[in-house]
Short mmCIF file of N, CA and C in Angstrom, two decimals:
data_model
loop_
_atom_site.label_atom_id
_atom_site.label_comp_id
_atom_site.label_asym_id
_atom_site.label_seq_id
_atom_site.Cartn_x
_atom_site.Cartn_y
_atom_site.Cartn_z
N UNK A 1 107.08 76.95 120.16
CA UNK A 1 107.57 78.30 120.03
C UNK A 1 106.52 79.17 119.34
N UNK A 2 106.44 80.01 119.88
CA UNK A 2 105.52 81.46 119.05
C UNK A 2 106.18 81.89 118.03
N UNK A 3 105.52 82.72 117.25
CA UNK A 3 106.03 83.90 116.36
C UNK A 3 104.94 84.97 116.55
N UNK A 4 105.85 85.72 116.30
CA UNK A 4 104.55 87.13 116.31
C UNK A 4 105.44 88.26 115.46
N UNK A 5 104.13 88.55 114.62
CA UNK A 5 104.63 90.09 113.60
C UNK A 5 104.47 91.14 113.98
N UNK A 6 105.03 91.94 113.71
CA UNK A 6 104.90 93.71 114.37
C UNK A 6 103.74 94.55 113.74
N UNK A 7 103.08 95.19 114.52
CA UNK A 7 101.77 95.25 114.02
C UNK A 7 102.04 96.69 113.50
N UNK A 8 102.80 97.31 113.64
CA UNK A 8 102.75 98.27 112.64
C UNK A 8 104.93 98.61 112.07
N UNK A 9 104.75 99.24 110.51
CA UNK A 9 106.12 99.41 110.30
C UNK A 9 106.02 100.79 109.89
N UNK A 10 106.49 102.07 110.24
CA UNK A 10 106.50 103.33 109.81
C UNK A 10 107.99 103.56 108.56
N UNK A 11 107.93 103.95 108.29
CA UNK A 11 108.95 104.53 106.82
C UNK A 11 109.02 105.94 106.91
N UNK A 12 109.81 106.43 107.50
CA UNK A 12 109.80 107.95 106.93
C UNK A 12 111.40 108.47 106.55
N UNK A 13 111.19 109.51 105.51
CA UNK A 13 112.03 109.59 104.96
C UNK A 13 112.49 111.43 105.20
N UNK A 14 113.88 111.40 105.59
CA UNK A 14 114.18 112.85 106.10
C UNK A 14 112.99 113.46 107.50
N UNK A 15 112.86 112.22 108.36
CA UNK A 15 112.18 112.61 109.38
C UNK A 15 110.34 112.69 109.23
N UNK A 16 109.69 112.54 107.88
CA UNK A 16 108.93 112.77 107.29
C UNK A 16 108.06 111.49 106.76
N UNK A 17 106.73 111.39 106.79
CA UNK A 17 105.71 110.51 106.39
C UNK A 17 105.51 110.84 105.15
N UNK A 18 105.98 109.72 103.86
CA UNK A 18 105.47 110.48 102.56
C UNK A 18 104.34 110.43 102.35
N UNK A 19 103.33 110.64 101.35
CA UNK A 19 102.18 110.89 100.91
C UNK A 19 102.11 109.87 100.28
N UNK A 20 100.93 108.73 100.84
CA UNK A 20 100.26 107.43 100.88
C UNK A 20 99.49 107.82 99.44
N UNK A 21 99.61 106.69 98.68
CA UNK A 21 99.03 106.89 97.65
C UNK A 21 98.03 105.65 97.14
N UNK A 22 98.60 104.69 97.33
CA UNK A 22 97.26 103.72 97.20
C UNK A 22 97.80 101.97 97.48
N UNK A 23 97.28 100.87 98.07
CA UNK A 23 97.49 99.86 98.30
C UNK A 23 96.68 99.33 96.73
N UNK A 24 97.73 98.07 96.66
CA UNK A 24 97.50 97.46 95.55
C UNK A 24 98.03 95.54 95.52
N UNK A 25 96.37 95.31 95.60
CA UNK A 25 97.06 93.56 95.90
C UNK A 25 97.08 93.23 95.11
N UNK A 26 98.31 92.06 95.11
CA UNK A 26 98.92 91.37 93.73
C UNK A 26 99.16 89.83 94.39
N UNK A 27 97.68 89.28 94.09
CA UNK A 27 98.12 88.03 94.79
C UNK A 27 98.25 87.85 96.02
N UNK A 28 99.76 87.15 96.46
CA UNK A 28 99.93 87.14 97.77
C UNK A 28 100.86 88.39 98.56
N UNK A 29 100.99 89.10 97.42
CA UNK A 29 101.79 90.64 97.86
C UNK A 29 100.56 91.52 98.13
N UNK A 30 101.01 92.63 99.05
CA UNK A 30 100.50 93.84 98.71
C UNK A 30 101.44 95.06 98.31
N UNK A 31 101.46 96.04 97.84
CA UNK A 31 101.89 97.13 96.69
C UNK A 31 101.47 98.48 97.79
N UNK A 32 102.13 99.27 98.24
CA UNK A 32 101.89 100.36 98.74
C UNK A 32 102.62 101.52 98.32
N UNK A 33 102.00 102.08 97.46
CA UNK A 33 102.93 103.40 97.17
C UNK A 33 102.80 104.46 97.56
N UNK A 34 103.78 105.02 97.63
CA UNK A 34 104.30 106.70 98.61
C UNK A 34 104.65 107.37 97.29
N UNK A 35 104.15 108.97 97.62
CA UNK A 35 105.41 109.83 97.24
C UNK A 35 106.00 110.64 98.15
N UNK A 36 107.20 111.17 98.15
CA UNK A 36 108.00 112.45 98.86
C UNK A 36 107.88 113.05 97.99
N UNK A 37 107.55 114.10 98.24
CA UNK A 37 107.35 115.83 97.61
C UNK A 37 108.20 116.99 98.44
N UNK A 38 108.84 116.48 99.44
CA UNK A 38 108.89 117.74 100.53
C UNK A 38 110.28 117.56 100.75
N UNK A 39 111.05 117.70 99.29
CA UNK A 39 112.73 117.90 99.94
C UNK A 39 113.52 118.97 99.44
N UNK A 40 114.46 119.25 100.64
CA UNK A 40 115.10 120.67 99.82
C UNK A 40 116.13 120.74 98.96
N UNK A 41 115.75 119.99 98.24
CA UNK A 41 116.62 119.37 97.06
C UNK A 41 115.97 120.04 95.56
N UNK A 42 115.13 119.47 95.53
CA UNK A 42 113.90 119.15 95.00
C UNK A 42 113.36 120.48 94.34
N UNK A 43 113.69 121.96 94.81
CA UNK A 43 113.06 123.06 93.94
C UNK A 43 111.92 123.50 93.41
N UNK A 44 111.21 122.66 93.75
CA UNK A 44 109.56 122.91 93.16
C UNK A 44 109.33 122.19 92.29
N UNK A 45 110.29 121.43 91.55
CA UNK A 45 109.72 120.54 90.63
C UNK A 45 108.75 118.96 90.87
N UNK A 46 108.08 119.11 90.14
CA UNK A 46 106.90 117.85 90.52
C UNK A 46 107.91 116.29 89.93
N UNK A 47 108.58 116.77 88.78
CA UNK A 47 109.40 115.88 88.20
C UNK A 47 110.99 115.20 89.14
N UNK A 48 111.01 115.63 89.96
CA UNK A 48 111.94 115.63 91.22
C UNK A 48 111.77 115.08 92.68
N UNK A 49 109.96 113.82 92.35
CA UNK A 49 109.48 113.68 93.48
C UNK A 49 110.02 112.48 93.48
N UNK A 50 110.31 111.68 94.96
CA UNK A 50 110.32 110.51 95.12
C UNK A 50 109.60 109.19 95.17
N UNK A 51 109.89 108.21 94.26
CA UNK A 51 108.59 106.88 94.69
C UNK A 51 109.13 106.21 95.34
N UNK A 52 108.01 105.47 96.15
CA UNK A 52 108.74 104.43 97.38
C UNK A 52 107.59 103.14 97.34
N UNK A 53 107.94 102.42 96.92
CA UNK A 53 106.84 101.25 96.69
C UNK A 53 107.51 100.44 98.16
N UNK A 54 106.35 100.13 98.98
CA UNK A 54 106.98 98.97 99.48
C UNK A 54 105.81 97.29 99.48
N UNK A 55 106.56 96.18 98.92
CA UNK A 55 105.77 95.04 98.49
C UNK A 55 105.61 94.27 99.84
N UNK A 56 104.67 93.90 100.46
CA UNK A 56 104.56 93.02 101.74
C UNK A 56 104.24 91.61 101.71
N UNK A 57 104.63 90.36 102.09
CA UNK A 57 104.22 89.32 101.60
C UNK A 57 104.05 88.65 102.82
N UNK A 58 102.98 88.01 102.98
CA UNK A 58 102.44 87.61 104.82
C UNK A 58 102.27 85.75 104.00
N UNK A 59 102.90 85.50 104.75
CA UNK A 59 102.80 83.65 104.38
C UNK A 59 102.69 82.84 106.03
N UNK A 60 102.33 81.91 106.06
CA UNK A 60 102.05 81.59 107.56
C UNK A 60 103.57 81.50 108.22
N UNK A 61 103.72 82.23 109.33
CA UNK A 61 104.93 82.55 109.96
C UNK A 61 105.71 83.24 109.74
N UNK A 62 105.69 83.83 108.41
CA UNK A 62 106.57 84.90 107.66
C UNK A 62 106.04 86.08 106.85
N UNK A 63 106.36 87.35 108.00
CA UNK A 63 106.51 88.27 106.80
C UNK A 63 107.78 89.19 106.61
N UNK A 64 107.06 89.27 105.03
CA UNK A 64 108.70 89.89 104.03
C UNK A 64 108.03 90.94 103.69
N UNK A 65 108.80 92.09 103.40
CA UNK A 65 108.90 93.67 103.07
C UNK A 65 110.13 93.82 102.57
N UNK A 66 109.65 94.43 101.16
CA UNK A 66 110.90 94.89 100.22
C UNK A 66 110.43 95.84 99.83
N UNK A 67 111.69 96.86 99.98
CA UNK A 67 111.47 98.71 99.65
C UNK A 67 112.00 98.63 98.18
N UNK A 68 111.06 99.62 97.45
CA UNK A 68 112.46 99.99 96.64
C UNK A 68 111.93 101.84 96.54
N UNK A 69 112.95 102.19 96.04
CA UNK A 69 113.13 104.09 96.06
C UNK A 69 113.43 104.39 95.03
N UNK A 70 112.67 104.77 94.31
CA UNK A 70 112.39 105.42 92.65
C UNK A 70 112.69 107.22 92.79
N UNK A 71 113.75 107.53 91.66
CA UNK A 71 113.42 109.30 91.74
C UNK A 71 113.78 109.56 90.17
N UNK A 72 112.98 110.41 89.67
CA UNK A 72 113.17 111.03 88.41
C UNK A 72 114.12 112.06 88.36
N UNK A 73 114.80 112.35 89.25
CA UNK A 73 115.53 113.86 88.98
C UNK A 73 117.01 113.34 88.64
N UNK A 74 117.32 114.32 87.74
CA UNK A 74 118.44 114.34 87.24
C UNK A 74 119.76 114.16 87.67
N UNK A 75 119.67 114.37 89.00
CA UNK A 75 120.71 114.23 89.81
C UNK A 75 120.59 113.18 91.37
N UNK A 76 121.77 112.74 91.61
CA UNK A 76 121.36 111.63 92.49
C UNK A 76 120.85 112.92 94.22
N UNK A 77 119.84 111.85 94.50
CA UNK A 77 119.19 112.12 95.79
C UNK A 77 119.68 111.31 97.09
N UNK A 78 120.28 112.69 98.23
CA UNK A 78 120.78 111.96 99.63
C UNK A 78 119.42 112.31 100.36
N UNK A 79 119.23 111.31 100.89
CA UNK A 79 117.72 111.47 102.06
C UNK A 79 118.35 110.54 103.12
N UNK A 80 117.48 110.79 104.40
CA UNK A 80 117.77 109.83 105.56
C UNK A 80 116.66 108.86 105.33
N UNK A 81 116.56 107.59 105.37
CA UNK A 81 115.64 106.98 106.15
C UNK A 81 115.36 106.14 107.19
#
């Protein structure tokens, strides 16, 4: 039997590509963080942006991706993703 991984995974959030901020290997993970800046929620504040880390872990035959969604604002945030 084969396996095969998907060669690419897009994330966007409210229809939208957040702003790629930097890959970061940790071992056998990699660390990719986003921000969203662009919601109409959000008011102009910089303190109101969204983080989106997602951790990737490639092991022979398996890969794993775990999101998580960080927001500083005071009030809870509805987004699509």
């Amino acid at each position: 039997s084969r396996s095969r991984a998907p060669s690419a995974a897009e994330l966007l959030v409210d229809g939208r590509r957040p702003e790629h901020i930097a890959p970061i290997s940790e071992g056998a993970d990699t660390r990719f963080t986003s921000l969203f800046r662009d919601a109409s929620w959000m008011s102009g504040s910089p303190d109101r942006m969204i983080r989106i880390d997602r951790v990737r872990r490639v092991s022979p035959g398996r890969v794993e991706e775990t999101i998580t969604i960080e927001s500083a604002a005071p009030e809870p945030a509805e987004l699509q993703l």
